Amino acid sequence: MEFRSIEAAATALEAGTATAKELAEEALARIADTDGEGSRAFIAVQAEQARAAAGAMDALRRAGRAPSRWAGIPISVKDLYDQAGVTSLAGSVALRGAAPAAATAPAVQRLERAGFVVLGRTNMVEFAFSGLGVNPHYGTPLSPWDRRTGRLPGGSSSGAAVAVADGMGLAGLGSDTGGSCRIPAALCGLVGWKPTARRVPLEGTVPLSQTLDSLGPIANTVACCAVIDGWMAGEADPAAPPPAPLAGARFAVPRGTYLFDGVEAAVGRAFEAALDALRAAGAVIEDLDLPELAEIPRANAKGGYAASEAWAWHAPLVARARDSYDPRILARIERGGTMSAADYLTLQRERARITARIDARTASYDALLCPTSALTPPALSEVAEVAEYDRINLLLLRNTAVGNFLDRCSISIPCQEPGTAPVGLMLTGANGADRALLALAQSVEAAIRR
């Protein structure tokens, strides 16, 4: 789009140099472009409704009654958010024919009341249970990097990321259970935000894990994510917080842990260059030993929260529509059926113990730093075989899943050199320190921008 940030678009709308209708039409034209990714990025385009909403926002602004300065900004919503009168398919075909939602999810309602214009529903991994972005039912939208080869967009919020990357809206609402906002952001050269889980209500969304699910946006800048997050969370003043100074900020890098195993050379170079830029800006960066991180995979060895809680929700649907599932997703869900109540309670105790220990070790730091993903975007062809699908999926999810397990806020920021494959720098803050991390992330973004 002509405008890269929500702030720039809002300023133009206020000044009268752009209209909501123009923004919506430009985004809809990109979605409809047969040479683009729109048909794979969106499961449903709500063009008529978007045009009506944009026209209404223009009329309200002319009358001096715009509901917020953001009225008219075009966005998309992941296919697991309820919209009144629409069936939430969650990237599946198993839910076709299910009753439409009676009400719109609170997170979406809050944005619509502020005047954001919803363009449609974006594609996703079936039932949000993979970090690759592959969907055999609706197609797999491609990362903007190296489209000739055809590379994975990351998941599960694949369509949300590709839509923003290709100018089909200025933000996409996603969800993040193990990295589903941050992984596609990293693989598409965008910013992806995962709030503390309790920050945004989960009501009105198709769940993966009631314990780990978090709702957040993908956008072009940290400030864009901060604005959307503020509205989703129901804040009284949902604007981006002022950037926090980097001089004296303290960051911990958990080297010597599995978070750095198998990191692709290009990812490692971009990460180290980002650290150098932060040091030059006055930040304090220290390596930190976190042996408790190695206990997380052991705690999750029998399937973890995602498998067990997904099975509890899916069991009746699997009984009715088993053949409609992507077999790779079904296998992950059914693994939860092997967990016992004792296994689940043990997992809860282990999570509390590990979290408390890591919280104590990291209390003096503003954020943890590591690569968002160990890989640049893999080719879609690399995951054709189940064994490679599983291996690459686990590698993409590995680093981001830590923030969900520890219930922390976390953000991915692009850190690659211009013209090279996308790489994400991940900052993970403390539980509940969402606005502080967003303030600091804006300064990090400015320092590492190349």
Short mmCIF file of C-alpha atoms in Angstrom, two decimals:
data_model
loop_
_atom_site.label_atom_id
_atom_site.label_comp_id
_atom_site.label_asym_id
_atom_site.label_seq_id
_atom_site.Cartn_x
_atom_site.Cartn_y
_atom_site.Cartn_z
CA MET A 1 0.00 0.00 0.00
CA GLU A 2 1.02 3.63 -0.32
CA PHE A 3 1.19 3.78 3.46
CA ARG A 4 3.47 1.38 5.30
CA SER A 5 2.28 2.22 8.80
CA ILE A 6 -1.06 2.68 10.51
CA GLU A 7 0.17 6.01 11.88
CA ALA A 8 0.98 7.36 8.41
CA ALA A 9 -2.39 6.25 7.08
CA ALA A 10 -4.24 7.75 10.05
CA THR A 11 -2.42 11.06 9.58
CA ALA A 12 -3.40 11.13 5.91
CA LEU A 13 -7.01 10.33 6.75
CA GLU A 14 -7.11 13.16 9.29
CA ALA A 15 -5.52 15.58 6.83
CA GLY A 16 -7.95 14.60 4.09
CA THR A 17 -5.19 13.51 1.70
CA ALA A 18 -6.56 9.97 1.72
CA THR A 19 -9.96 8.43 2.29
CA ALA A 20 -11.01 5.18 3.89
CA LYS A 21 -12.64 4.21 0.60
CA GLU A 22 -9.33 4.67 -1.24
CA LEU A 23 -7.47 2.54 1.29
CA ALA A 24 -10.07 -0.21 1.12
CA GLU A 25 -10.20 -0.20 -2.68
CA GLU A 26 -6.42 -0.42 -2.97
CA ALA A 27 -6.31 -3.37 -0.58
CA LEU A 28 -9.24 -5.11 -2.30
CA ALA A 29 -7.59 -4.65 -5.68
CA ARG A 30 -4.45 -6.34 -4.41
CA ILE A 31 -6.51 -9.21 -3.01
CA ALA A 32 -8.29 -9.62 -6.35
CA ASP A 33 -5.08 -9.51 -8.42
CA THR A 34 -4.90 -12.90 -10.13
CA ASP A 35 -1.10 -12.65 -10.26
CA GLY A 36 -0.89 -12.19 -6.49
CA GLU A 37 -1.43 -14.25 -3.36
CA GLY A 38 -4.88 -12.95 -2.48
CA SER A 39 -6.74 -16.13 -3.38
CA ARG A 40 -4.51 -18.10 -1.04
CA ALA A 41 -4.07 -15.44 1.65
CA PHE A 42 -7.83 -15.04 2.13
CA ILE A 43 -10.42 -17.72 2.74
CA ALA A 44 -13.25 -15.18 2.48
CA VAL A 45 -13.12 -11.62 1.12
CA GLN A 46 -15.81 -9.34 2.56
CA ALA A 47 -15.58 -6.69 -0.13
CA GLU A 48 -19.17 -5.40 0.04
CA GLN A 49 -19.06 -5.00 3.80
CA ALA A 50 -15.61 -3.42 3.69
CA ARG A 51 -16.71 -0.83 1.12
CA ALA A 52 -19.79 0.03 3.18
CA ALA A 53 -17.75 0.36 6.37
CA ALA A 54 -15.12 2.51 4.64
CA GLY A 55 -17.80 4.77 3.20
CA ALA A 56 -19.37 5.13 6.63
CA MET A 57 -16.03 6.09 8.18
CA ASP A 58 -15.46 8.74 5.51
CA ALA A 59 -18.92 10.18 6.16
CA LEU A 60 -18.37 10.23 9.91
CA ARG A 61 -14.98 11.91 9.51
CA ARG A 62 -16.48 14.61 7.27
CA ALA A 63 -19.09 15.22 9.96
CA GLY A 64 -16.44 15.41 12.67
CA ARG A 65 -17.73 12.22 14.27
CA ALA A 66 -15.06 9.64 13.44
CA PRO A 67 -15.02 7.09 16.29
CA SER A 68 -11.21 7.31 16.52
CA ARG A 69 -8.27 8.68 14.58
CA TRP A 70 -7.81 5.15 13.21
CA ALA A 71 -11.25 5.03 11.59
CA GLY A 72 -10.89 3.74 8.05
CA ILE A 73 -7.71 1.68 8.49
CA PRO A 74 -8.10 -1.64 6.58
CA ILE A 75 -7.26 -4.85 8.42
CA SER A 76 -7.92 -8.58 8.13
CA VAL A 77 -8.95 -11.22 10.66
CA LYS A 78 -7.71 -14.79 10.94
CA ASP A 79 -10.32 -17.41 10.10
CA LEU A 80 -10.69 -18.49 13.73
CA TYR A 81 -12.22 -15.19 14.99
CA ASP A 82 -16.00 -15.17 15.18
CA GLN A 83 -17.95 -12.64 13.15
CA ALA A 84 -21.69 -12.52 13.67
CA GLY A 85 -23.44 -14.49 10.92
CA VAL A 86 -20.23 -16.14 9.67
CA THR A 87 -19.06 -19.70 10.30
CA SER A 88 -15.52 -19.77 11.70
CA LEU A 89 -13.84 -22.59 9.78
CA ALA A 90 -10.38 -22.21 11.33
CA GLY A 91 -8.80 -23.18 8.02
CA SER A 92 -10.67 -26.48 7.94
CA VAL A 93 -13.35 -28.16 5.86
CA ALA A 94 -14.50 -30.22 8.84
CA LEU A 95 -16.53 -27.25 10.14
CA ARG A 96 -18.34 -26.54 6.90
CA GLY A 97 -22.03 -26.54 7.61
CA ALA A 98 -21.56 -25.59 11.25
CA ALA A 99 -23.80 -22.88 12.66
CA PRO A 100 -22.64 -19.31 12.03
CA ALA A 101 -21.43 -17.29 15.00
CA ALA A 102 -24.11 -15.51 16.98
CA ALA A 103 -21.77 -12.68 17.96
CA THR A 104 -18.48 -11.15 16.92
CA ALA A 105 -15.40 -11.86 19.03
CA PRO A 106 -14.71 -9.04 21.54
CA ALA A 107 -11.24 -8.45 20.10
CA VAL A 108 -12.75 -7.80 16.65
CA GLN A 109 -15.68 -5.81 18.04
CA ARG A 110 -13.32 -3.39 19.75
CA LEU A 111 -11.49 -2.68 16.52
CA GLU A 112 -14.68 -2.28 14.51
CA ARG A 113 -16.05 0.17 17.08
CA ALA A 114 -12.89 2.21 16.63
CA GLY A 115 -13.59 2.31 12.90
CA PHE A 116 -11.10 -0.22 11.56
CA VAL A 117 -12.37 -1.73 8.31
CA VAL A 118 -12.32 -5.54 8.08
CA LEU A 119 -11.46 -6.74 4.57
CA GLY A 120 -12.08 -10.44 5.16
CA ARG A 121 -10.90 -13.65 6.74
CA THR A 122 -7.34 -14.84 6.23
CA ASN A 123 -6.09 -18.33 5.59
CA MET A 124 -4.35 -20.32 8.30
CA VAL A 125 -3.01 -23.75 9.12
CA GLU A 126 -5.96 -26.06 9.79
CA PHE A 127 -7.03 -25.52 13.40
CA ALA A 128 -3.81 -23.51 14.00
CA PHE A 129 -1.78 -26.64 14.75
CA SER A 130 1.48 -26.10 12.82
CA GLY A 131 4.13 -23.43 12.37
CA LEU A 132 4.70 -24.02 8.66
CA GLY A 133 1.70 -22.29 7.09
CA VAL A 134 0.69 -25.21 4.87
CA ASN A 135 -3.03 -25.66 4.15
CA PRO A 136 -4.10 -28.43 1.73
CA HIS A 137 -7.72 -27.25 1.67
CA TYR A 138 -7.36 -23.59 0.69
CA GLY A 139 -3.83 -23.47 -0.68
CA THR A 140 -0.66 -22.21 0.94
CA PRO A 141 0.10 -18.49 0.56
CA LEU A 142 3.77 -17.92 -0.19
CA SER A 143 6.29 -15.84 1.71
CA PRO A 144 7.15 -12.64 -0.18
CA TRP A 145 10.76 -13.86 -0.22
CA ASP A 146 11.80 -15.74 -3.37
CA ARG A 147 8.34 -16.39 -4.78
CA ARG A 148 9.88 -18.02 -7.84
CA THR A 149 10.97 -20.91 -5.61
CA GLY A 150 7.83 -20.82 -3.48
CA ARG A 151 8.65 -20.58 0.19
CA LEU A 152 6.73 -21.22 3.39
CA PRO A 153 4.99 -18.21 4.96
CA GLY A 154 5.11 -19.59 8.50
CA GLY A 155 2.06 -20.45 10.54
CA SER A 156 -0.37 -20.75 11.74
CA SER A 157 -1.31 -17.13 10.88
CA SER A 158 -0.04 -17.56 7.33
CA GLY A 159 -2.64 -15.52 5.46
CA ALA A 160 -2.48 -12.70 7.99
CA ALA A 161 1.24 -12.25 7.36
CA VAL A 162 1.14 -12.59 3.58
CA ALA A 163 -1.78 -10.15 3.39
CA VAL A 164 0.18 -7.46 5.24
CA ALA A 165 3.38 -8.17 3.32
CA ASP A 166 1.53 -7.72 0.01
CA GLY A 167 -0.38 -4.59 1.01
CA MET A 168 -3.72 -6.32 1.50
CA GLY A 169 -4.45 -4.30 4.63
CA LEU A 170 -2.21 -2.63 7.21
CA ALA A 171 -2.54 -5.27 9.93
CA GLY A 172 -3.76 -8.81 10.30
CA LEU A 173 -5.27 -10.26 13.46
CA GLY A 174 -3.62 -13.57 14.30
CA SER A 175 -3.33 -15.94 17.20
CA ASP A 176 -0.22 -17.34 18.87
CA THR A 177 -0.19 -20.65 20.75
CA GLY A 178 3.43 -21.60 20.08
CA GLY A 179 4.58 -18.85 17.74
CA SER A 180 1.73 -18.44 15.25
CA CYS A 181 2.07 -14.65 15.01
CA ARG A 182 5.84 -14.42 15.41
CA ILE A 183 6.89 -17.23 13.01
CA PRO A 184 4.96 -15.92 9.98
CA ALA A 185 6.15 -12.42 10.81
CA ALA A 186 9.76 -13.63 10.82
CA LEU A 187 9.36 -15.56 7.55
CA CYS A 188 7.58 -12.67 5.82
CA GLY A 189 9.74 -9.77 7.02
CA LEU A 190 7.15 -8.29 9.38
CA VAL A 191 6.53 -7.58 13.06
CA GLY A 192 4.53 -10.19 14.99
CA TRP A 193 3.24 -9.65 18.52
CA LYS A 194 2.27 -12.21 21.17
CA PRO A 195 0.76 -10.62 24.30
CA THR A 196 0.60 -12.14 27.75
CA ALA A 197 -2.18 -14.72 27.36
CA ARG A 198 -4.73 -13.07 29.62
CA ARG A 199 -4.37 -9.64 28.00
CA VAL A 200 -6.88 -10.14 25.16
CA PRO A 201 -10.06 -12.16 25.75
CA LEU A 202 -10.21 -15.47 23.90
CA GLU A 203 -14.00 -15.41 23.78
CA GLY A 204 -15.32 -15.91 20.27
CA THR A 205 -12.35 -17.75 18.81
CA VAL A 206 -11.85 -21.37 17.79
CA PRO A 207 -9.38 -22.66 20.41
CA LEU A 208 -6.23 -24.68 20.06
CA SER A 209 -5.09 -24.56 23.68
CA GLN A 210 -7.06 -22.63 26.28
CA THR A 211 -3.88 -22.40 28.35
CA LEU A 212 -1.46 -21.20 25.68
CA ASP A 213 -3.60 -19.28 23.17
CA SER A 214 -2.83 -15.57 22.83
CA LEU A 215 -4.41 -13.11 20.39
CA GLY A 216 -2.24 -10.55 18.67
CA PRO A 217 -1.51 -8.74 15.39
CA ILE A 218 0.98 -8.92 12.56
CA ALA A 219 1.92 -5.59 10.96
CA ASN A 220 4.70 -3.62 9.33
CA THR A 221 5.98 -1.86 12.45
CA VAL A 222 6.09 -2.25 16.21
CA ALA A 223 3.97 0.87 16.63
CA CYS A 224 1.31 -0.63 14.33
CA CYS A 225 1.19 -3.74 16.52
CA ALA A 226 1.02 -1.59 19.66
CA VAL A 227 -2.01 0.31 18.36
CA ILE A 228 -3.89 -2.84 17.35
CA ASP A 229 -2.94 -4.57 20.61
CA GLY A 230 -4.24 -1.65 22.65
CA TRP A 231 -7.65 -1.83 21.01
CA MET A 232 -7.82 -5.63 21.23
CA ALA A 233 -7.00 -5.44 24.93
CA GLY A 234 -9.65 -2.79 25.59
CA GLU A 235 -7.25 -0.12 26.78
CA ALA A 236 -8.58 3.35 27.53
CA ASP A 237 -5.87 5.01 25.40
CA PRO A 238 -4.89 2.46 22.76
CA ALA A 239 -2.00 4.30 21.15
CA ALA A 240 1.60 3.17 20.81
CA PRO A 241 3.55 3.95 24.00
CA PRO A 242 6.48 6.37 23.71
CA PRO A 243 9.68 4.52 22.72
CA ALA A 244 11.80 3.57 25.72
CA PRO A 245 15.49 4.54 25.73
CA LEU A 246 17.97 1.86 24.76
CA ALA A 247 20.84 3.37 26.73
CA GLY A 248 21.13 1.23 29.85
CA ALA A 249 18.48 -1.28 28.77
CA ARG A 250 19.46 -4.77 29.85
CA PHE A 251 19.07 -7.78 27.58
CA ALA A 252 19.89 -11.43 28.24
CA VAL A 253 20.93 -13.87 25.51
CA PRO A 254 20.40 -17.51 26.58
CA ARG A 255 23.34 -18.95 24.68
CA GLY A 256 24.34 -22.51 25.40
CA THR A 257 20.69 -23.58 25.19
CA TYR A 258 18.80 -25.41 22.46
CA LEU A 259 17.47 -22.04 21.23
CA PHE A 260 20.71 -21.67 19.29
CA ASP A 261 21.06 -25.24 18.03
CA GLY A 262 20.93 -25.65 14.27
CA VAL A 263 20.63 -21.94 13.56
CA GLU A 264 21.07 -21.26 9.84
CA ALA A 265 24.17 -19.22 9.03
CA ALA A 266 22.16 -16.31 7.59
CA VAL A 267 20.04 -16.19 10.73
CA GLY A 268 23.11 -16.20 12.96
CA ARG A 269 24.75 -13.36 11.03
CA ALA A 270 21.64 -11.19 11.15
CA PHE A 271 21.17 -11.87 14.86
CA GLU A 272 24.76 -10.95 15.74
CA ALA A 273 24.56 -7.79 13.64
CA ALA A 274 21.39 -6.81 15.53
CA LEU A 275 23.18 -7.30 18.85
CA ASP A 276 26.03 -5.09 17.65
CA ALA A 277 23.55 -2.36 16.73
CA LEU A 278 21.92 -2.54 20.16
CA ARG A 279 25.29 -2.32 21.90
CA ALA A 280 26.16 0.72 19.79
CA ALA A 281 22.92 2.32 21.00
CA GLY A 282 23.97 1.83 24.62
CA ALA A 283 22.15 -1.37 25.51
CA VAL A 284 23.73 -3.85 27.90
CA ILE A 285 23.71 -7.38 26.49
CA GLU A 286 24.78 -10.33 28.58
CA ASP A 287 24.88 -14.06 27.99
CA LEU A 288 22.73 -15.84 30.55
CA ASP A 289 22.70 -19.47 31.56
CA LEU A 290 19.14 -20.78 31.66
CA PRO A 291 19.40 -24.54 32.23
CA GLU A 292 15.68 -24.70 33.02
CA LEU A 293 14.91 -24.19 29.33
CA ALA A 294 16.06 -27.76 28.73
CA GLU A 295 13.31 -28.93 31.07
CA ILE A 296 10.52 -27.52 28.87
CA PRO A 297 10.76 -30.20 26.15
CA ARG A 298 10.77 -32.88 28.84
CA ALA A 299 7.68 -31.37 30.44
CA ASN A 300 5.95 -31.42 27.03
CA ALA A 301 7.15 -34.89 26.07
CA LYS A 302 3.70 -36.52 26.23
CA GLY A 303 2.05 -33.85 24.08
CA GLY A 304 1.83 -30.77 26.27
CA TYR A 305 -1.10 -28.42 26.60
CA ALA A 306 -1.73 -28.01 22.88
CA ALA A 307 -2.32 -31.70 22.16
CA SER A 308 -4.31 -32.49 25.30
CA GLU A 309 -6.53 -29.41 25.18
CA ALA A 310 -7.00 -29.67 21.42
CA TRP A 311 -8.13 -33.29 21.80
CA ALA A 312 -10.66 -32.30 24.46
CA TRP A 313 -12.24 -29.84 21.99
CA HIS A 314 -11.85 -31.91 18.81
CA ALA A 315 -12.83 -35.40 19.95
CA PRO A 316 -16.54 -35.06 19.03
CA LEU A 317 -15.68 -33.43 15.69
CA VAL A 318 -13.10 -36.10 14.87
CA ALA A 319 -15.73 -38.74 15.55
CA ARG A 320 -18.02 -37.10 12.96
CA ALA A 321 -15.59 -35.79 10.35
CA ARG A 322 -12.29 -37.59 10.76
CA ASP A 323 -11.68 -37.92 7.01
CA SER A 324 -12.01 -34.16 6.55
CA TYR A 325 -8.87 -33.41 8.58
CA ASP A 326 -5.39 -32.93 7.17
CA PRO A 327 -3.79 -36.19 8.39
CA ARG A 328 -0.71 -34.31 9.63
CA ILE A 329 -2.86 -32.11 11.84
CA LEU A 330 -5.07 -34.99 12.94
CA ALA A 331 -2.02 -36.93 14.15
CA ARG A 332 -0.98 -34.03 16.36
CA ILE A 333 -4.48 -33.65 17.80
CA GLU A 334 -4.97 -37.36 18.46
CA ARG A 335 -1.72 -37.50 20.37
CA GLY A 336 -3.55 -35.60 23.11
CA GLY A 337 -5.88 -38.55 23.55
CA THR A 338 -3.02 -40.57 24.99
CA MET A 339 -2.41 -38.16 27.86
CA SER A 340 -3.88 -39.06 31.23
CA ALA A 341 -5.22 -36.73 33.89
CA ALA A 342 -2.08 -37.47 35.89
CA ASP A 343 0.07 -36.44 32.90
CA TYR A 344 -1.83 -33.17 32.63
CA LEU A 345 -1.49 -32.37 36.33
CA THR A 346 2.21 -33.17 36.23
CA LEU A 347 2.58 -30.78 33.31
CA GLN A 348 0.87 -28.04 35.28
CA ARG A 349 3.20 -28.51 38.22
CA GLU A 350 6.28 -28.60 36.00
CA ARG A 351 5.21 -25.46 34.15
CA ALA A 352 4.76 -23.56 37.40
CA ARG A 353 8.13 -24.74 38.73
CA ILE A 354 10.08 -23.96 35.55
CA THR A 355 8.39 -20.60 35.13
CA ALA A 356 9.17 -19.54 38.70
CA ARG A 357 12.85 -20.44 38.33
CA ILE A 358 13.28 -18.66 35.02
CA ASP A 359 11.38 -15.62 36.29
CA ALA A 360 13.83 -15.37 39.18
CA ARG A 361 16.88 -15.70 36.93
CA THR A 362 15.67 -13.07 34.47
CA ALA A 363 14.14 -10.52 36.84
CA SER A 364 16.94 -7.98 36.36
CA TYR A 365 16.63 -7.93 32.56
CA ASP A 366 14.25 -5.98 30.34
CA ALA A 367 13.96 -8.79 27.79
CA LEU A 368 15.47 -12.02 26.50
CA LEU A 369 16.92 -11.99 22.97
CA CYS A 370 17.22 -14.84 20.49
CA PRO A 371 16.40 -15.56 16.84
CA THR A 372 12.66 -15.90 16.30
CA SER A 373 13.25 -18.90 14.08
CA ALA A 374 16.37 -20.92 13.41
CA LEU A 375 15.61 -20.85 9.67
CA THR A 376 14.96 -18.46 6.83
CA PRO A 377 11.84 -19.44 4.86
CA PRO A 378 12.13 -23.07 3.72
CA ALA A 379 10.85 -24.04 0.30
CA LEU A 380 7.33 -25.42 0.22
CA SER A 381 8.70 -28.47 -1.59
CA GLU A 382 10.89 -29.33 1.41
CA VAL A 383 7.89 -30.33 3.55
CA ALA A 384 6.20 -32.65 1.06
CA GLU A 385 7.30 -35.70 3.05
CA VAL A 386 5.82 -36.18 6.51
CA ALA A 387 9.20 -36.68 8.19
CA GLU A 388 10.53 -33.35 6.90
CA TYR A 389 7.21 -31.64 7.60
CA ASP A 390 7.51 -32.68 11.23
CA ARG A 391 11.21 -31.88 11.54
CA ILE A 392 11.01 -28.39 10.05
CA ASN A 393 7.79 -27.66 11.92
CA LEU A 394 9.40 -28.45 15.26
CA LEU A 395 12.44 -26.35 14.38
CA LEU A 396 10.33 -23.34 13.42
CA LEU A 397 8.25 -23.60 16.60
CA ARG A 398 11.11 -24.34 18.97
CA ASN A 399 12.18 -20.84 20.01
CA THR A 400 8.81 -19.11 19.98
CA ALA A 401 7.05 -21.83 21.99
CA VAL A 402 9.14 -20.90 25.03
CA GLY A 403 7.27 -17.60 25.43
CA ASN A 404 3.91 -19.39 25.44
CA PHE A 405 5.02 -22.03 27.92
CA LEU A 406 6.32 -19.33 30.28
CA ASP A 407 3.28 -17.10 29.54
CA ARG A 408 5.30 -14.05 28.60
CA CYS A 409 4.83 -11.29 26.07
CA SER A 410 7.04 -11.60 23.02
CA ILE A 411 7.67 -9.86 19.70
CA SER A 412 9.49 -10.62 16.45
CA ILE A 413 11.17 -7.75 14.58
CA PRO A 414 12.84 -8.03 11.15
CA CYS A 415 16.64 -7.80 11.41
CA GLN A 416 17.98 -8.98 8.04
CA GLU A 417 20.01 -6.88 5.62
CA PRO A 418 17.95 -5.36 2.78
CA GLY A 419 17.62 -7.73 -0.14
CA THR A 420 18.35 -10.86 1.88
CA ALA A 421 16.10 -13.58 3.26
CA PRO A 422 13.89 -12.47 6.16
CA VAL A 423 15.13 -13.08 9.72
CA GLY A 424 13.36 -12.24 12.97
CA LEU A 425 14.90 -10.91 16.18
CA MET A 426 12.73 -12.01 19.11
CA LEU A 427 12.37 -10.02 22.32
CA THR A 428 10.60 -11.78 25.17
CA GLY A 429 9.51 -9.75 28.19
CA ALA A 430 8.04 -10.58 31.56
CA ASN A 431 4.49 -11.74 32.20
CA GLY A 432 2.24 -8.66 32.10
CA ALA A 433 4.99 -6.29 30.92
CA ASP A 434 3.35 -5.90 27.52
CA ARG A 435 3.36 -2.14 27.13
CA ALA A 436 6.90 -1.88 28.51
CA LEU A 437 8.12 -4.41 25.94
CA LEU A 438 6.31 -2.61 23.10
CA ALA A 439 7.93 0.66 24.17
CA LEU A 440 11.37 -0.93 24.19
CA ALA A 441 10.74 -2.83 20.95
CA GLN A 442 10.13 0.43 19.09
CA SER A 443 13.63 1.60 20.00
CA VAL A 444 15.11 -1.78 19.12
CA GLU A 445 13.37 -1.62 15.74
CA ALA A 446 14.86 1.82 15.06
CA ALA A 447 18.35 0.73 16.13
CA ILE A 448 18.50 -2.40 13.95
CA ARG A 449 16.77 -0.97 10.88
CA ARG A 450 19.12 -1.16 7.90
#
